[in-house]
C-alpha positions as protocol buffer text, in pm:
chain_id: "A"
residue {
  index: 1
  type: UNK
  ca { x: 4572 y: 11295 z: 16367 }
}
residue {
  index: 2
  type: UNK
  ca { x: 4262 y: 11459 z: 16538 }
}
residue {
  index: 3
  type: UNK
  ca { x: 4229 y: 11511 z: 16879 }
}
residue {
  index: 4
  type: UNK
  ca { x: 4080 y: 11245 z: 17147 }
}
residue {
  index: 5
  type: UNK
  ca { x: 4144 y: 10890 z: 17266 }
}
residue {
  index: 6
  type: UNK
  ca { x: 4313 y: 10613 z: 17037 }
}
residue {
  index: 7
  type: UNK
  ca { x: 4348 y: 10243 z: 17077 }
}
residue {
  index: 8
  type: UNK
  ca { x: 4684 y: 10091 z: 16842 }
}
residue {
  index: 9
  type: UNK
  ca { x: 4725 y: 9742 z: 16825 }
}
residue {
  index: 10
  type: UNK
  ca { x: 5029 y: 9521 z: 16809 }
}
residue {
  index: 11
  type: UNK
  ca { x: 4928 y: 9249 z: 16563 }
}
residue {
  index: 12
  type: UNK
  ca { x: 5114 y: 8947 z: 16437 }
}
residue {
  index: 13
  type: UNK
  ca { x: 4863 y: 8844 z: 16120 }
}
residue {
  index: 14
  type: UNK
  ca { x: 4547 y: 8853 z: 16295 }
}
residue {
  index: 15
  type: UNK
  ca { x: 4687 y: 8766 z: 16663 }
}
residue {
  index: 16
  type: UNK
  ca { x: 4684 y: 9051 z: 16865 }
}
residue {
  index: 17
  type: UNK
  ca { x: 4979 y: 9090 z: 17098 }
}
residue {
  index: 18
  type: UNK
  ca { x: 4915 y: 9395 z: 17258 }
}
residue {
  index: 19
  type: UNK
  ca { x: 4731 y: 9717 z: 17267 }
}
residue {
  index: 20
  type: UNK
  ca { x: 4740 y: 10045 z: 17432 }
}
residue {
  index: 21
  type: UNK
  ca { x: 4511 y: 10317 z: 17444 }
}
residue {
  index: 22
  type: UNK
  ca { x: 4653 y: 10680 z: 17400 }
}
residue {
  index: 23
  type: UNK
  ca { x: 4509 y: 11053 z: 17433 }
}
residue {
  index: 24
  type: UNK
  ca { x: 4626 y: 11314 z: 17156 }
}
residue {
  index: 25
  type: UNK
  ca { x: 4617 y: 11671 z: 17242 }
}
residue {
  index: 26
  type: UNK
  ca { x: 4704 y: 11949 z: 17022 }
}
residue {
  index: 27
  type: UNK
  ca { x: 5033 y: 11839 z: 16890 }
}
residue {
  index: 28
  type: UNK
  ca { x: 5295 y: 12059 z: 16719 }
}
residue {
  index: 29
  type: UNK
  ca { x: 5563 y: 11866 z: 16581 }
}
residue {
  index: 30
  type: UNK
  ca { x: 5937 y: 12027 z: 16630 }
}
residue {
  index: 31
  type: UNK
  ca { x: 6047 y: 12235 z: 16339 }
}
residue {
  index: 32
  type: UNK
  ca { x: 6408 y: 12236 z: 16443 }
}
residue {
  index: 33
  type: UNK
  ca { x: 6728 y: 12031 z: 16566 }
}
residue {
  index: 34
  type: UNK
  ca { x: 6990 y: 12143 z: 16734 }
}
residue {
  index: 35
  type: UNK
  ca { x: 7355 y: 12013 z: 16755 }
}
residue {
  index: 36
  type: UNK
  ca { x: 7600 y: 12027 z: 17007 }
}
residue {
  index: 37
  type: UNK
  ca { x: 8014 y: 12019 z: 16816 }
}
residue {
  index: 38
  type: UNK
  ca { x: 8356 y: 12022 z: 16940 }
}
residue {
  index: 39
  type: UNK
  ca { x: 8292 y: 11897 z: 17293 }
}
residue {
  index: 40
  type: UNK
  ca { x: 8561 y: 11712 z: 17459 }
}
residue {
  index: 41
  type: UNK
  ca { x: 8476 y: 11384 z: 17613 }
}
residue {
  index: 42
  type: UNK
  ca { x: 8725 y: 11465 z: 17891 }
}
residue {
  index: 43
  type: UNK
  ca { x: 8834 y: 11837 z: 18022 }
}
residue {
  index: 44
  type: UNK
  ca { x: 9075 y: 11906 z: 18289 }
}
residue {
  index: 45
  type: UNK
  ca { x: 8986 y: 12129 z: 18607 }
}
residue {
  index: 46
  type: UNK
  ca { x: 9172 y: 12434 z: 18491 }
}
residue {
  index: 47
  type: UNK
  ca { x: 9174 y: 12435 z: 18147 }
}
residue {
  index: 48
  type: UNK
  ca { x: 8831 y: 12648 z: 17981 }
}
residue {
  index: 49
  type: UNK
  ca { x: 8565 y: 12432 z: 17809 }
}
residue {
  index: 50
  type: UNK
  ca { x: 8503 y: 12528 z: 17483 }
}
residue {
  index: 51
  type: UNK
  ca { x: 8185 y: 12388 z: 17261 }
}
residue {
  index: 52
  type: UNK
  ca { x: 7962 y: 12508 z: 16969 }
}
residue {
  index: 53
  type: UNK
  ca { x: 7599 y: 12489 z: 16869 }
}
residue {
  index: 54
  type: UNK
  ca { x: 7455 y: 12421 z: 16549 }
}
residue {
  index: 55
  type: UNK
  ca { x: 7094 y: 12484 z: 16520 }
}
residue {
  index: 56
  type: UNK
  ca { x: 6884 y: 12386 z: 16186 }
}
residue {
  index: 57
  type: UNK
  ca { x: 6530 y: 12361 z: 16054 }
}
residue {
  index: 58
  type: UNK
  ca { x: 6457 y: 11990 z: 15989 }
}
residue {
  index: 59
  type: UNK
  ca { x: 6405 y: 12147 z: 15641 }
}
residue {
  index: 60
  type: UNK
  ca { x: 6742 y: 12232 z: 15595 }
}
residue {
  index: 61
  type: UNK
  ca { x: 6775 y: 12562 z: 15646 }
}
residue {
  index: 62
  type: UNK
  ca { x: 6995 y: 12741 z: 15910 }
}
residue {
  index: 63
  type: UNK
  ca { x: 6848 y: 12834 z: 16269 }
}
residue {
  index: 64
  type: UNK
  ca { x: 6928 y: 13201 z: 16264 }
}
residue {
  index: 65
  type: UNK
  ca { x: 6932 y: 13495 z: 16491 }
}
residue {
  index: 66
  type: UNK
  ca { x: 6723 y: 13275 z: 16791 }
}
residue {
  index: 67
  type: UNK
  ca { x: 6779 y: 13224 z: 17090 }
}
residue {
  index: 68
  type: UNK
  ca { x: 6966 y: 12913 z: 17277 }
}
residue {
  index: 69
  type: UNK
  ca { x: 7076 y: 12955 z: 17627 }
}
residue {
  index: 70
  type: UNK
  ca { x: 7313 y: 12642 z: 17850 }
}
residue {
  index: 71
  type: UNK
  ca { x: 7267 y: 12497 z: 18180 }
}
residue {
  index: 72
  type: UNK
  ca { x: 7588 y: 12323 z: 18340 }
}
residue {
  index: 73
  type: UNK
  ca { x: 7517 y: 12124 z: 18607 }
}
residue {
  index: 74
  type: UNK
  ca { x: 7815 y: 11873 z: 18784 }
}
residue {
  index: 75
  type: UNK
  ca { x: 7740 y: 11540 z: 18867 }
}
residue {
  index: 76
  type: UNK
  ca { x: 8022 y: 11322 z: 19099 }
}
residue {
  index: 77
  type: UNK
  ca { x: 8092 y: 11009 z: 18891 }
}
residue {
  index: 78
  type: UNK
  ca { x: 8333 y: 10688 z: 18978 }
}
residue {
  index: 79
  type: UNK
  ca { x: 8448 y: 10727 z: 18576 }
}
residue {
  index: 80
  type: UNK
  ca { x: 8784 y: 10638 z: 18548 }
}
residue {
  index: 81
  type: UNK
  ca { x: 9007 y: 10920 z: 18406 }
}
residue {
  index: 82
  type: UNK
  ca { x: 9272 y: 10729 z: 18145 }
}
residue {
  index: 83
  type: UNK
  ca { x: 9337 y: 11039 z: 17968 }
}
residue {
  index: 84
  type: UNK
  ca { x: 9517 y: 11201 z: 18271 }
}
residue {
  index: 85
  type: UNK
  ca { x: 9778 y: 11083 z: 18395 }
}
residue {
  index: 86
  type: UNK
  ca { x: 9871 y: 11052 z: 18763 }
}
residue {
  index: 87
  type: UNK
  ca { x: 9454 y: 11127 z: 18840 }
}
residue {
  index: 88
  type: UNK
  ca { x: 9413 y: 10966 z: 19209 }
}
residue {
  index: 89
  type: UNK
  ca { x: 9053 y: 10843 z: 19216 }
}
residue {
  index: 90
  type: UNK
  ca { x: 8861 y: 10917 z: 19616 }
}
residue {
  index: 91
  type: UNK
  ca { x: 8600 y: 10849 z: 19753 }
}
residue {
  index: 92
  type: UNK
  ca { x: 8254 y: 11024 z: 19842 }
}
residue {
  index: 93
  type: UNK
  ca { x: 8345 y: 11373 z: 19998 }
}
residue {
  index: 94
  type: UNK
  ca { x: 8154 y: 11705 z: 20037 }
}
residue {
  index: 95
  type: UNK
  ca { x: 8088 y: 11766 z: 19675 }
}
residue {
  index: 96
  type: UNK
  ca { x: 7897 y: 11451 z: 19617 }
}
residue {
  index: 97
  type: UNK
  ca { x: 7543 y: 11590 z: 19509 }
}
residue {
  index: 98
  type: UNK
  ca { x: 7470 y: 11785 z: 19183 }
}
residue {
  index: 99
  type: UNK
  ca { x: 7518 y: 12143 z: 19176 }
}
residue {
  index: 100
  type: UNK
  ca { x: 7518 y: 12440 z: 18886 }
}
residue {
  index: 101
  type: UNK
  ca { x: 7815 y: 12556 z: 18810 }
}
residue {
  index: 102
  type: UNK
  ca { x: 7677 y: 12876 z: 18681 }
}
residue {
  index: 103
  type: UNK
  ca { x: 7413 y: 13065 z: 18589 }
}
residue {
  index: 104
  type: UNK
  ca { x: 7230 y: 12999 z: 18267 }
}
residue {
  index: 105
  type: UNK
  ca { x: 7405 y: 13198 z: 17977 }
}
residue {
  index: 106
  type: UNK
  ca { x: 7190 y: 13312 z: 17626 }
}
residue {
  index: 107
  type: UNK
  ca { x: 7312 y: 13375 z: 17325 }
}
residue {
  index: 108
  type: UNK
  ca { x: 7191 y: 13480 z: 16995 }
}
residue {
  index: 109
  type: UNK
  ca { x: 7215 y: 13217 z: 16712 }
}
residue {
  index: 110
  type: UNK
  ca { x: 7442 y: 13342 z: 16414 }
}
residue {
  index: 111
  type: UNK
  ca { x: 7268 y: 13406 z: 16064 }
}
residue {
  index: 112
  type: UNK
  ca { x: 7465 y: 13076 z: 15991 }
}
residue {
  index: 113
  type: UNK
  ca { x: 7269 y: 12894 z: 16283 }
}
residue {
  index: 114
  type: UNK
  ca { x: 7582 y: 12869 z: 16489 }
}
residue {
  index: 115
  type: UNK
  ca { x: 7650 y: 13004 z: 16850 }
}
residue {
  index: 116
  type: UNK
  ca { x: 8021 y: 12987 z: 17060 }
}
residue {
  index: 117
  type: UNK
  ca { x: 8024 y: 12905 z: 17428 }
}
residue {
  index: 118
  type: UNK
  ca { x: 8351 y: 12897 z: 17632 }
}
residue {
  index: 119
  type: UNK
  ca { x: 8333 y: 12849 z: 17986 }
}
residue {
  index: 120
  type: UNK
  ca { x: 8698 y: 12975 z: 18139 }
}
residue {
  index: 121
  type: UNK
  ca { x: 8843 y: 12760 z: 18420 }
}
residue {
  index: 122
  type: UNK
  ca { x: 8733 y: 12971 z: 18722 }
}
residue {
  index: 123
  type: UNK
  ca { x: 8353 y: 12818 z: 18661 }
}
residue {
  index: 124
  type: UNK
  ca { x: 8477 y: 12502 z: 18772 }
}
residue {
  index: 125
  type: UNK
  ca { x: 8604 y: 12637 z: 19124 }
}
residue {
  index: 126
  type: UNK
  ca { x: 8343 y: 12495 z: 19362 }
}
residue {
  index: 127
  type: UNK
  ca { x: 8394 y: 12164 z: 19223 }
}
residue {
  index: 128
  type: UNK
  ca { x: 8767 y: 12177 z: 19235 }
}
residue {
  index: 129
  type: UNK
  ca { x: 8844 y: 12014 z: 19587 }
}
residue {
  index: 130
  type: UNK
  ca { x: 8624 y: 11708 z: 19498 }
}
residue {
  index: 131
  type: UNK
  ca { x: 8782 y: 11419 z: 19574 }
}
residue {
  index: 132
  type: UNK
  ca { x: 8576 y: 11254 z: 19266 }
}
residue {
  index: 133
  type: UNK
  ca { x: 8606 y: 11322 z: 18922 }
}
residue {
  index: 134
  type: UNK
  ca { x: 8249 y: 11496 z: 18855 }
}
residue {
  index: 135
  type: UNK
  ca { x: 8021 y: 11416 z: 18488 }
}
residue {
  index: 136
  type: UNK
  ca { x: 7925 y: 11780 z: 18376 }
}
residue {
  index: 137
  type: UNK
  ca { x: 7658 y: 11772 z: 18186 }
}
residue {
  index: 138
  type: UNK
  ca { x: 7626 y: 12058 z: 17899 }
}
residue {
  index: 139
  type: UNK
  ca { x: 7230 y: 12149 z: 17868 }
}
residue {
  index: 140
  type: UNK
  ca { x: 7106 y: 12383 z: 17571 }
}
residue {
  index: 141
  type: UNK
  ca { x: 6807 y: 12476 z: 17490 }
}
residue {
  index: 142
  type: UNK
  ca { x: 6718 y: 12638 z: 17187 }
}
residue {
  index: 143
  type: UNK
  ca { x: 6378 y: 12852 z: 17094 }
}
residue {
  index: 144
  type: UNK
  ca { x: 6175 y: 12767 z: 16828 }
}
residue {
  index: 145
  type: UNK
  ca { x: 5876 y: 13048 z: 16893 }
}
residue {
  index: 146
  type: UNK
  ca { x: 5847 y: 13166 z: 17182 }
}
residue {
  index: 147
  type: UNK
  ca { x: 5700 y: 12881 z: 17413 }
}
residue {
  index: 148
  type: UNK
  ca { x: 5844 y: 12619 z: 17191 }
}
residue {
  index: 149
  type: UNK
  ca { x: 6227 y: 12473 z: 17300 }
}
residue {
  index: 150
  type: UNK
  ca { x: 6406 y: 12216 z: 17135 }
}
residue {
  index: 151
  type: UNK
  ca { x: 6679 y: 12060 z: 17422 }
}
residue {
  index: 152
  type: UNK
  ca { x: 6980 y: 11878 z: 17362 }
}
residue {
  index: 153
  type: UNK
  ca { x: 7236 y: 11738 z: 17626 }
}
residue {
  index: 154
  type: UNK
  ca { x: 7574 y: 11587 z: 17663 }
}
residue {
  index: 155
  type: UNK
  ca { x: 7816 y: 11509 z: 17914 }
}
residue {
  index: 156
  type: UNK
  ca { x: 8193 y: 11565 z: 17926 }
}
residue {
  index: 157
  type: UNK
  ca { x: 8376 y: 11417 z: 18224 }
}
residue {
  index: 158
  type: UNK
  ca { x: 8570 y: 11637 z: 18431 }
}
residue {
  index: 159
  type: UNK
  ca { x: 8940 y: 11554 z: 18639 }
}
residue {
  index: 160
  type: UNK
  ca { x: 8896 y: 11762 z: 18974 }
}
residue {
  index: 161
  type: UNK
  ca { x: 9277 y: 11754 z: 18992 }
}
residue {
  index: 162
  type: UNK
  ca { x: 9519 y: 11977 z: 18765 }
}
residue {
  index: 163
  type: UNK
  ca { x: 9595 y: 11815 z: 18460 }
}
């Protein structure tokens, strides 16, 4: 598609049900996906979170020797906590807002597109008095070229009480 401004139409036989116009810019679609494995949907406050990457070319071939770095940011959340038991749900306390739990970490993609993160229990200290259980949310972001990121997030929910 060239460059400029586009109309599309929504049409139902020769009824028009709506239409939008659009601007296209230089567009460069993404080359490359990437995966996030082995992350638990729950994780206790001192136990180390452990997760993978797997980063491929929509073609198939393996994302090698790029790249990725992961942002960790901790969000309170009224989620219940099933998995552990004896977790005593509080209310809204000092660690209500979002914060980073630490700084952003890069790593180098393996020739077999994969890359190992482990984040030991002590990165969850300032969120360990919270009274809520907090959503952390597990942010990587992988280079294509330089300039050119492909993101992916997920969330694991965290108990701020010892498991």
């Amino acid at each position: 598609m060239s460059k400029g401004r586009y109309r599309a139409q929504l049409l139902l036989g020769e009824t028009q049900l709506a239409s939008s116009h659009f601007q296209v810019e230089d567009f460069v679609s993404e080359t490359m996906k990437v995966n996030i494995t082995g992350l638990p949907a729950f994780a206790a406050i001192d136990q180390a979170l452990v997760f993978s990457t797997e980063s491929l070319f929509l073609f198939g071939a393996p994302g090698a020797v790029r790249p990725i770095s992961e942002q960790l940011p901790a969000n309170p959340t009224r989620q219940p906590f099933d998995a552990f038991d004896g977790f005593e749900r509080g209310g809204l306390d000092d660690n209500y807002q979002q914060q980073a739990l630490r700084d952003s970490q890069t790593l180098k993609i393996s020739e077999a597109g994969l890359a190992d993160f482990e984040f030991i229990a002590s990165a969850f200290e300032s969120i360990a008095n919270s009274e809520l259980p907090q959503r952390v949310t597990v942010g990587v972001e992988l280079e294509e070229v330089p300039g050119r990121v492909t993101r992916q997030k997920e969330s694991v929910f965290v108990a701020t009480q010892s498991s």
